[in-house]
Amino acid sequence: IGTVRVLVVNHSAARHLGGSEHSMLGLIAAWREQRAGLEPVLVSPAAGSAMERAAADAGWQTTVAPYRGWVSFAERESAARRRLERADTAEQVAALGAVLDTVQPALVIMNTVVTPWAAVAAHERGIPVAWFVREFVDDRAGFLLREGRAATLRHVDALATRVLANSEAVRQSIADVIPADRVGVAHPVIDLAAVRHATEHGSR
């Protein structure tokens, strides 16, 4: 069995793990159990994120490139708008293109709709993209979309080789733009031992 290198795009530089990060870590762990030659590589927008540390602990390769999202959280709308307008698309695509040229992955995995630039760079190079949609892409998500909801989802559809929702509800929520038959459902992997431990001992 040959080596298959997969680039996982981390959307966040946060110091804590959210649900999307936990889900991706679980998915890759399960995949590696089934395929011994799988080599995950994580790219993050900044060094020192919780996801970077967790991936390294799990034996992934990690790297960093300067990129931002095409969404901003809406608590301070005017500041968020300014940040989105300042984002240099070409610069971010080039930075992630350099990562792709170095890593040479067989697949790029986008984890959430928060940032698209690696998918753009992968599309330019003919590298397949699996794009996980883990959120309701509307006001419920609490963020501003630079391109607007419909255009954002059209871009996801155009750039992704396969779109994967984390629930049937999410798949149906985007079906007005991305046809449901284009979207698979990949339910998050649940670590039952960790859930039991947290239930019995409380989470820290």
PDB file of N, CA and C in Angstrom, residues 61-118:
ATOM      1  N   GLN A  61       2.151  15.846  10.220  1.00  0.00           N
ATOM      2  CA  GLN A  61       3.050  16.943   9.888  1.00  0.00           C
ATOM      3  C   GLN A  61       2.241  18.242   9.975  1.00  0.00           C
ATOM      4  N   THR A  62       2.901  19.341  10.311  1.00  0.00           N
ATOM      5  CA  THR A  62       2.203  20.625  10.372  1.00  0.00           C
ATOM      6  C   THR A  62       3.045  21.696   9.684  1.00  0.00           C
ATOM      7  N   THR A  63       2.363  22.678   9.138  1.00  0.00           N
ATOM      8  CA  THR A  63       3.030  23.814   8.526  1.00  0.00           C
ATOM      9  C   THR A  63       2.133  25.042   8.695  1.00  0.00           C
ATOM     10  N   VAL A  64       2.681  26.206   8.409  1.00  0.00           N
ATOM     11  CA  VAL A  64       1.957  27.468   8.603  1.00  0.00           C
ATOM     12  C   VAL A  64       2.064  28.297   7.331  1.00  0.00           C
ATOM     13  N   ALA A  65       0.985  28.963   6.967  1.00  0.00           N
ATOM     14  CA  ALA A  65       0.984  29.911   5.855  1.00  0.00           C
ATOM     15  C   ALA A  65       0.092  31.083   6.235  1.00  0.00           C
ATOM     16  N   PRO A  66       0.386  32.284   5.775  1.00  0.00           N
ATOM     17  CA  PRO A  66      -0.442  33.438   6.128  1.00  0.00           C
ATOM     18  C   PRO A  66      -1.706  33.518   5.278  1.00  0.00           C
ATOM     19  N   TYR A  67      -2.835  33.193   5.877  1.00  0.00           N
ATOM     20  CA  TYR A  67      -4.108  33.346   5.175  1.00  0.00           C
ATOM     21  C   TYR A  67      -5.193  33.669   6.182  1.00  0.00           C
ATOM     22  N   ARG A  68      -6.263  34.257   5.677  1.00  0.00           N
ATOM     23  CA  ARG A  68      -7.383  34.642   6.521  1.00  0.00           C
ATOM     24  C   ARG A  68      -8.652  34.064   5.917  1.00  0.00           C
ATOM     25  N   GLY A  69      -9.755  34.303   6.608  1.00  0.00           N
ATOM     26  CA  GLY A  69     -11.025  33.813   6.106  1.00  0.00           C
ATOM     27  C   GLY A  69     -11.676  34.787   5.142  1.00  0.00           C
ATOM     28  N   TRP A  70     -12.761  34.337   4.547  1.00  0.00           N
ATOM     29  CA  TRP A  70     -13.602  35.255   3.782  1.00  0.00           C
ATOM     30  C   TRP A  70     -14.893  35.550   4.557  1.00  0.00           C
ATOM     31  N   VAL A  71     -14.840  35.261   5.853  1.00  0.00           N
ATOM     32  CA  VAL A  71     -15.929  35.625   6.758  1.00  0.00           C
ATOM     33  C   VAL A  71     -15.340  36.343   7.963  1.00  0.00           C
ATOM     34  N   SER A  72     -16.165  37.147   8.603  1.00  0.00           N
ATOM     35  CA  SER A  72     -15.812  37.756   9.881  1.00  0.00           C
ATOM     36  C   SER A  72     -17.019  37.673  10.792  1.00  0.00           C
ATOM     37  N   PHE A  73     -16.740  37.509  12.067  1.00  0.00           N
ATOM     38  CA  PHE A  73     -17.848  37.474  13.019  1.00  0.00           C
ATOM     39  C   PHE A  73     -18.470  38.860  13.137  1.00  0.00           C
ATOM     40  N   ALA A  74     -19.765  38.890  13.308  1.00  0.00           N
ATOM     41  CA  ALA A  74     -20.538  40.105  13.079  1.00  0.00           C
ATOM     42  C   ALA A  74     -20.739  40.989  14.305  1.00  0.00           C
ATOM     43  N   GLU A  75     -20.066  40.693  15.430  1.00  0.00           N
ATOM     44  CA  GLU A  75     -20.308  41.510  16.613  1.00  0.00           C
ATOM     45  C   GLU A  75     -19.949  42.973  16.364  1.00  0.00           C
ATOM     46  N   ARG A  76     -18.877  43.197  15.610  1.00  0.00           N
ATOM     47  CA  ARG A  76     -18.478  44.568  15.268  1.00  0.00           C
ATOM     48  C   ARG A  76     -18.482  44.679  13.750  1.00  0.00           C
ATOM     49  N   GLU A  77     -19.648  44.953  13.211  1.00  0.00           N
ATOM     50  CA  GLU A  77     -19.840  44.806  11.779  1.00  0.00           C
ATOM     51  C   GLU A  77     -18.923  45.700  10.966  1.00  0.00           C
ATOM     52  N   SER A  78     -18.753  46.961  11.320  1.00  0.00           N
ATOM     53  CA  SER A  78     -17.946  47.857  10.500  1.00  0.00           C
ATOM     54  C   SER A  78     -16.490  47.409  10.480  1.00  0.00           C
ATOM     55  N   ALA A  79     -15.950  47.017  11.634  1.00  0.00           N
ATOM     56  CA  ALA A  79     -14.569  46.540  11.691  1.00  0.00           C
ATOM     57  C   ALA A  79     -14.417  45.245  10.902  1.00  0.00           C
ATOM     58  N   ALA A  80     -15.429  44.374  11.001  1.00  0.00           N
ATOM     59  CA  ALA A  80     -15.387  43.112  10.264  1.00  0.00           C
ATOM     60  C   ALA A  80     -15.380  43.368   8.761  1.00  0.00           C
ATOM     61  N   ARG A  81     -16.200  44.307   8.317  1.00  0.00           N
ATOM     62  CA  ARG A  81     -16.245  44.638   6.894  1.00  0.00           C
ATOM     63  C   ARG A  81     -14.879  45.134   6.423  1.00  0.00           C
ATOM     64  N   ARG A  82     -14.244  45.979   7.209  1.00  0.00           N
ATOM     65  CA  ARG A  82     -12.944  46.520   6.815  1.00  0.00           C
ATOM     66  C   ARG A  82     -11.901  45.412   6.707  1.00  0.00           C
ATOM     67  N   ARG A  83     -11.915  44.455   7.649  1.00  0.00           N
ATOM     68  CA  ARG A  83     -10.965  43.358   7.595  1.00  0.00           C
ATOM     69  C   ARG A  83     -11.166  42.517   6.334  1.00  0.00           C
ATOM     70  N   LEU A  84     -12.416  42.259   6.002  1.00  0.00           N
ATOM     71  CA  LEU A  84     -12.702  41.453   4.809  1.00  0.00           C
ATOM     72  C   LEU A  84     -12.260  42.174   3.538  1.00  0.00           C
ATOM     73  N   GLU A  85     -12.486  43.479   3.490  1.00  0.00           N
ATOM     74  CA  GLU A  85     -12.143  44.235   2.295  1.00  0.00           C
ATOM     75  C   GLU A  85     -10.637  44.344   2.113  1.00  0.00           C
ATOM     76  N   ARG A  86      -9.875  44.266   3.228  1.00  0.00           N
ATOM     77  CA  ARG A  86      -8.427  44.388   3.154  1.00  0.00           C
ATOM     78  C   ARG A  86      -7.744  43.085   2.740  1.00  0.00           C
ATOM     79  N   ALA A  87      -8.453  41.974   2.829  1.00  0.00           N
ATOM     80  CA  ALA A  87      -7.844  40.676   2.544  1.00  0.00           C
ATOM     81  C   ALA A  87      -7.327  40.629   1.101  1.00  0.00           C
ATOM     82  N   ASP A  88      -6.073  40.256   0.939  1.00  0.00           N
ATOM     83  CA  ASP A  88      -5.446  40.174  -0.376  1.00  0.00           C
ATOM     84  C   ASP A  88      -5.593  38.743  -0.902  1.00  0.00           C
ATOM     85  N   THR A  89      -6.563  38.556  -1.768  1.00  0.00           N
ATOM     86  CA  THR A  89      -6.873  37.216  -2.258  1.00  0.00           C
ATOM     87  C   THR A  89      -5.684  36.578  -2.957  1.00  0.00           C
ATOM     88  N   ALA A  90      -5.064  37.303  -3.885  1.00  0.00           N
ATOM     89  CA  ALA A  90      -3.970  36.728  -4.669  1.00  0.00           C
ATOM     90  C   ALA A  90      -2.811  36.315  -3.771  1.00  0.00           C
ATOM     91  N   GLU A  91      -2.515  37.120  -2.776  1.00  0.00           N
ATOM     92  CA  GLU A  91      -1.408  36.820  -1.866  1.00  0.00           C
ATOM     93  C   GLU A  91      -1.677  35.540  -1.072  1.00  0.00           C
ATOM     94  N   GLN A  92      -2.907  35.384  -0.607  1.00  0.00           N
ATOM     95  CA  GLN A  92      -3.249  34.208   0.176  1.00  0.00           C
ATOM     96  C   GLN A  92      -3.263  32.939  -0.680  1.00  0.00           C
ATOM     97  N   VAL A  93      -3.793  33.043  -1.881  1.00  0.00           N
ATOM     98  CA  VAL A  93      -3.788  31.897  -2.792  1.00  0.00           C
ATOM     99  C   VAL A  93      -2.353  31.491  -3.124  1.00  0.00           C
ATOM    100  N   ALA A  94      -1.482  32.474  -3.328  1.00  0.00           N
ATOM    101  CA  ALA A  94      -0.082  32.173  -3.639  1.00  0.00           C
ATOM    102  C   ALA A  94       0.610  31.483  -2.469  1.00  0.00           C
ATOM    103  N   ALA A  95       0.342  31.954  -1.253  1.00  0.00           N
ATOM    104  CA  ALA A  95       0.963  31.349  -0.069  1.00  0.00           C
ATOM    105  C   ALA A  95       0.544  29.897   0.088  1.00  0.00           C
ATOM    106  N   LEU A  96      -0.728  29.623  -0.124  1.00  0.00           N
ATOM    107  CA  LEU A  96      -1.206  28.243  -0.001  1.00  0.00           C
ATOM    108  C   LEU A  96      -0.807  27.403  -1.211  1.00  0.00           C
ATOM    109  N   GLY A  97      -0.662  28.043  -2.351  1.00  0.00           N
ATOM    110  CA  GLY A  97      -0.139  27.330  -3.517  1.00  0.00           C
ATOM    111  C   GLY A  97       1.279  26.845  -3.274  1.00  0.00           C
ATOM    112  N   ALA A  98       2.075  27.665  -2.591  1.00  0.00           N
ATOM    113  CA  ALA A  98       3.447  27.262  -2.258  1.00  0.00           C
ATOM    114  C   ALA A  98       3.441  26.050  -1.326  1.00  0.00           C
ATOM    115  N   VAL A  99       2.494  26.018  -0.390  1.00  0.00           N
ATOM    116  CA  VAL A  99       2.367  24.858   0.500  1.00  0.00           C
ATOM    117  C   VAL A  99       2.000  23.620  -0.307  1.00  0.00           C
ATOM    118  N   LEU A 100       1.068  23.757  -1.218  1.00  0.00           N
ATOM    119  CA  LEU A 100       0.667  22.616  -2.051  1.00  0.00           C
ATOM    120  C   LEU A 100       1.837  22.101  -2.885  1.00  0.00           C
ATOM    121  N   ASP A 101       2.621  23.017  -3.423  1.00  0.00           N
ATOM    122  CA  ASP A 101       3.751  22.599  -4.253  1.00  0.00           C
ATOM    123  C   ASP A 101       4.800  21.855  -3.433  1.00  0.00           C
ATOM    124  N   THR A 102       4.915  22.210  -2.154  1.00  0.00           N
ATOM    125  CA  THR A 102       5.864  21.533  -1.271  1.00  0.00           C
ATOM    126  C   THR A 102       5.328  20.191  -0.793  1.00  0.00           C
ATOM    127  N   VAL A 103       4.077  20.184  -0.338  1.00  0.00           N
ATOM    128  CA  VAL A 103       3.490  18.974   0.249  1.00  0.00           C
ATOM    129  C   VAL A 103       3.114  17.957  -0.817  1.00  0.00           C
ATOM    130  N   GLN A 104       2.653  18.435  -1.984  1.00  0.00           N
ATOM    131  CA  GLN A 104       2.208  17.557  -3.072  1.00  0.00           C
ATOM    132  C   GLN A 104       1.146  16.555  -2.604  1.00  0.00           C
ATOM    133  N   PRO A 105       0.021  17.056  -2.057  1.00  0.00           N
ATOM    134  CA  PRO A 105      -1.009  16.147  -1.553  1.00  0.00           C
ATOM    135  C   PRO A 105      -1.827  15.530  -2.682  1.00  0.00           C
ATOM    136  N   ALA A 106      -2.381  14.369  -2.386  1.00  0.00           N
ATOM    137  CA  ALA A 106      -3.320  13.747  -3.318  1.00  0.00           C
ATOM    138  C   ALA A 106      -4.717  14.326  -3.156  1.00  0.00           C
ATOM    139  N   LEU A 107      -4.961  14.957  -2.010  1.00  0.00           N
ATOM    140  CA  LEU A 107      -6.287  15.493  -1.684  1.00  0.00           C
ATOM    141  C   LEU A 107      -6.121  16.667  -0.740  1.00  0.00           C
ATOM    142  N   VAL A 108      -6.952  17.686  -0.921  1.00  0.00           N
ATOM    143  CA  VAL A 108      -7.037  18.806   0.016  1.00  0.00           C
ATOM    144  C   VAL A 108      -8.383  18.737   0.712  1.00  0.00           C
ATOM    145  N   ILE A 109      -8.362  18.830   2.038  1.00  0.00           N
ATOM    146  CA  ILE A 109      -9.595  18.806   2.826  1.00  0.00           C
ATOM    147  C   ILE A 109      -9.827  20.182   3.432  1.00  0.00           C
ATOM    148  N   MET A 110     -10.948  20.786   3.063  1.00  0.00           N
ATOM    149  CA  MET A 110     -11.356  22.068   3.627  1.00  0.00           C
ATOM    150  C   MET A 110     -12.296  21.780   4.796  1.00  0.00           C
ATOM    151  N   ASN A 111     -11.966  22.312   5.959  1.00  0.00           N
ATOM    152  CA  ASN A 111     -12.746  22.013   7.167  1.00  0.00           C
ATOM    153  C   ASN A 111     -13.517  23.257   7.585  1.00  0.00           C
ATOM    154  N   THR A 112     -14.754  23.379   7.169  1.00  0.00           N
ATOM    155  CA  THR A 112     -15.669  24.518   7.313  1.00  0.00           C
ATOM    156  C   THR A 112     -15.592  25.441   6.099  1.00  0.00           C
ATOM    157  N   VAL A 113     -16.533  26.376   6.001  1.00  0.00           N
ATOM    158  CA  VAL A 113     -16.553  27.326   4.878  1.00  0.00           C
ATOM    159  C   VAL A 113     -15.825  28.616   5.205  1.00  0.00           C
ATOM    160  N   VAL A 114     -15.110  28.674   6.315  1.00  0.00           N
ATOM    161  CA  VAL A 114     -14.536  29.933   6.799  1.00  0.00           C
ATOM    162  C   VAL A 114     -13.466  30.501   5.870  1.00  0.00           C
ATOM    163  N   THR A 115     -12.671  29.646   5.229  1.00  0.00           N
ATOM    164  CA  THR A 115     -11.608  30.137   4.350  1.00  0.00           C
ATOM    165  C   THR A 115     -11.543  29.304   3.075  1.00  0.00           C
ATOM    166  N   PRO A 116     -11.431  29.930   1.899  1.00  0.00           N
ATOM    167  CA  PRO A 116     -11.474  29.189   0.638  1.00  0.00           C
ATOM    168  C   PRO A 116     -10.150  29.085  -0.107  1.00  0.00           C
ATOM    169  N   TRP A 117      -9.102  29.773   0.343  1.00  0.00           N
ATOM    170  CA  TRP A 117      -7.950  30.035  -0.527  1.00  0.00           C
ATOM    171  C   TRP A 117      -7.194  28.771  -0.917  1.00  0.00           C
ATOM    172  N   ALA A 118      -7.086  27.797  -0.036  1.00  0.00           N
ATOM    173  CA  ALA A 118      -6.414  26.547  -0.397  1.00  0.00           C
ATOM    174  C   ALA A 118      -7.188  25.810  -1.483  1.00  0.00           C
TER     175      ALA A 118
END
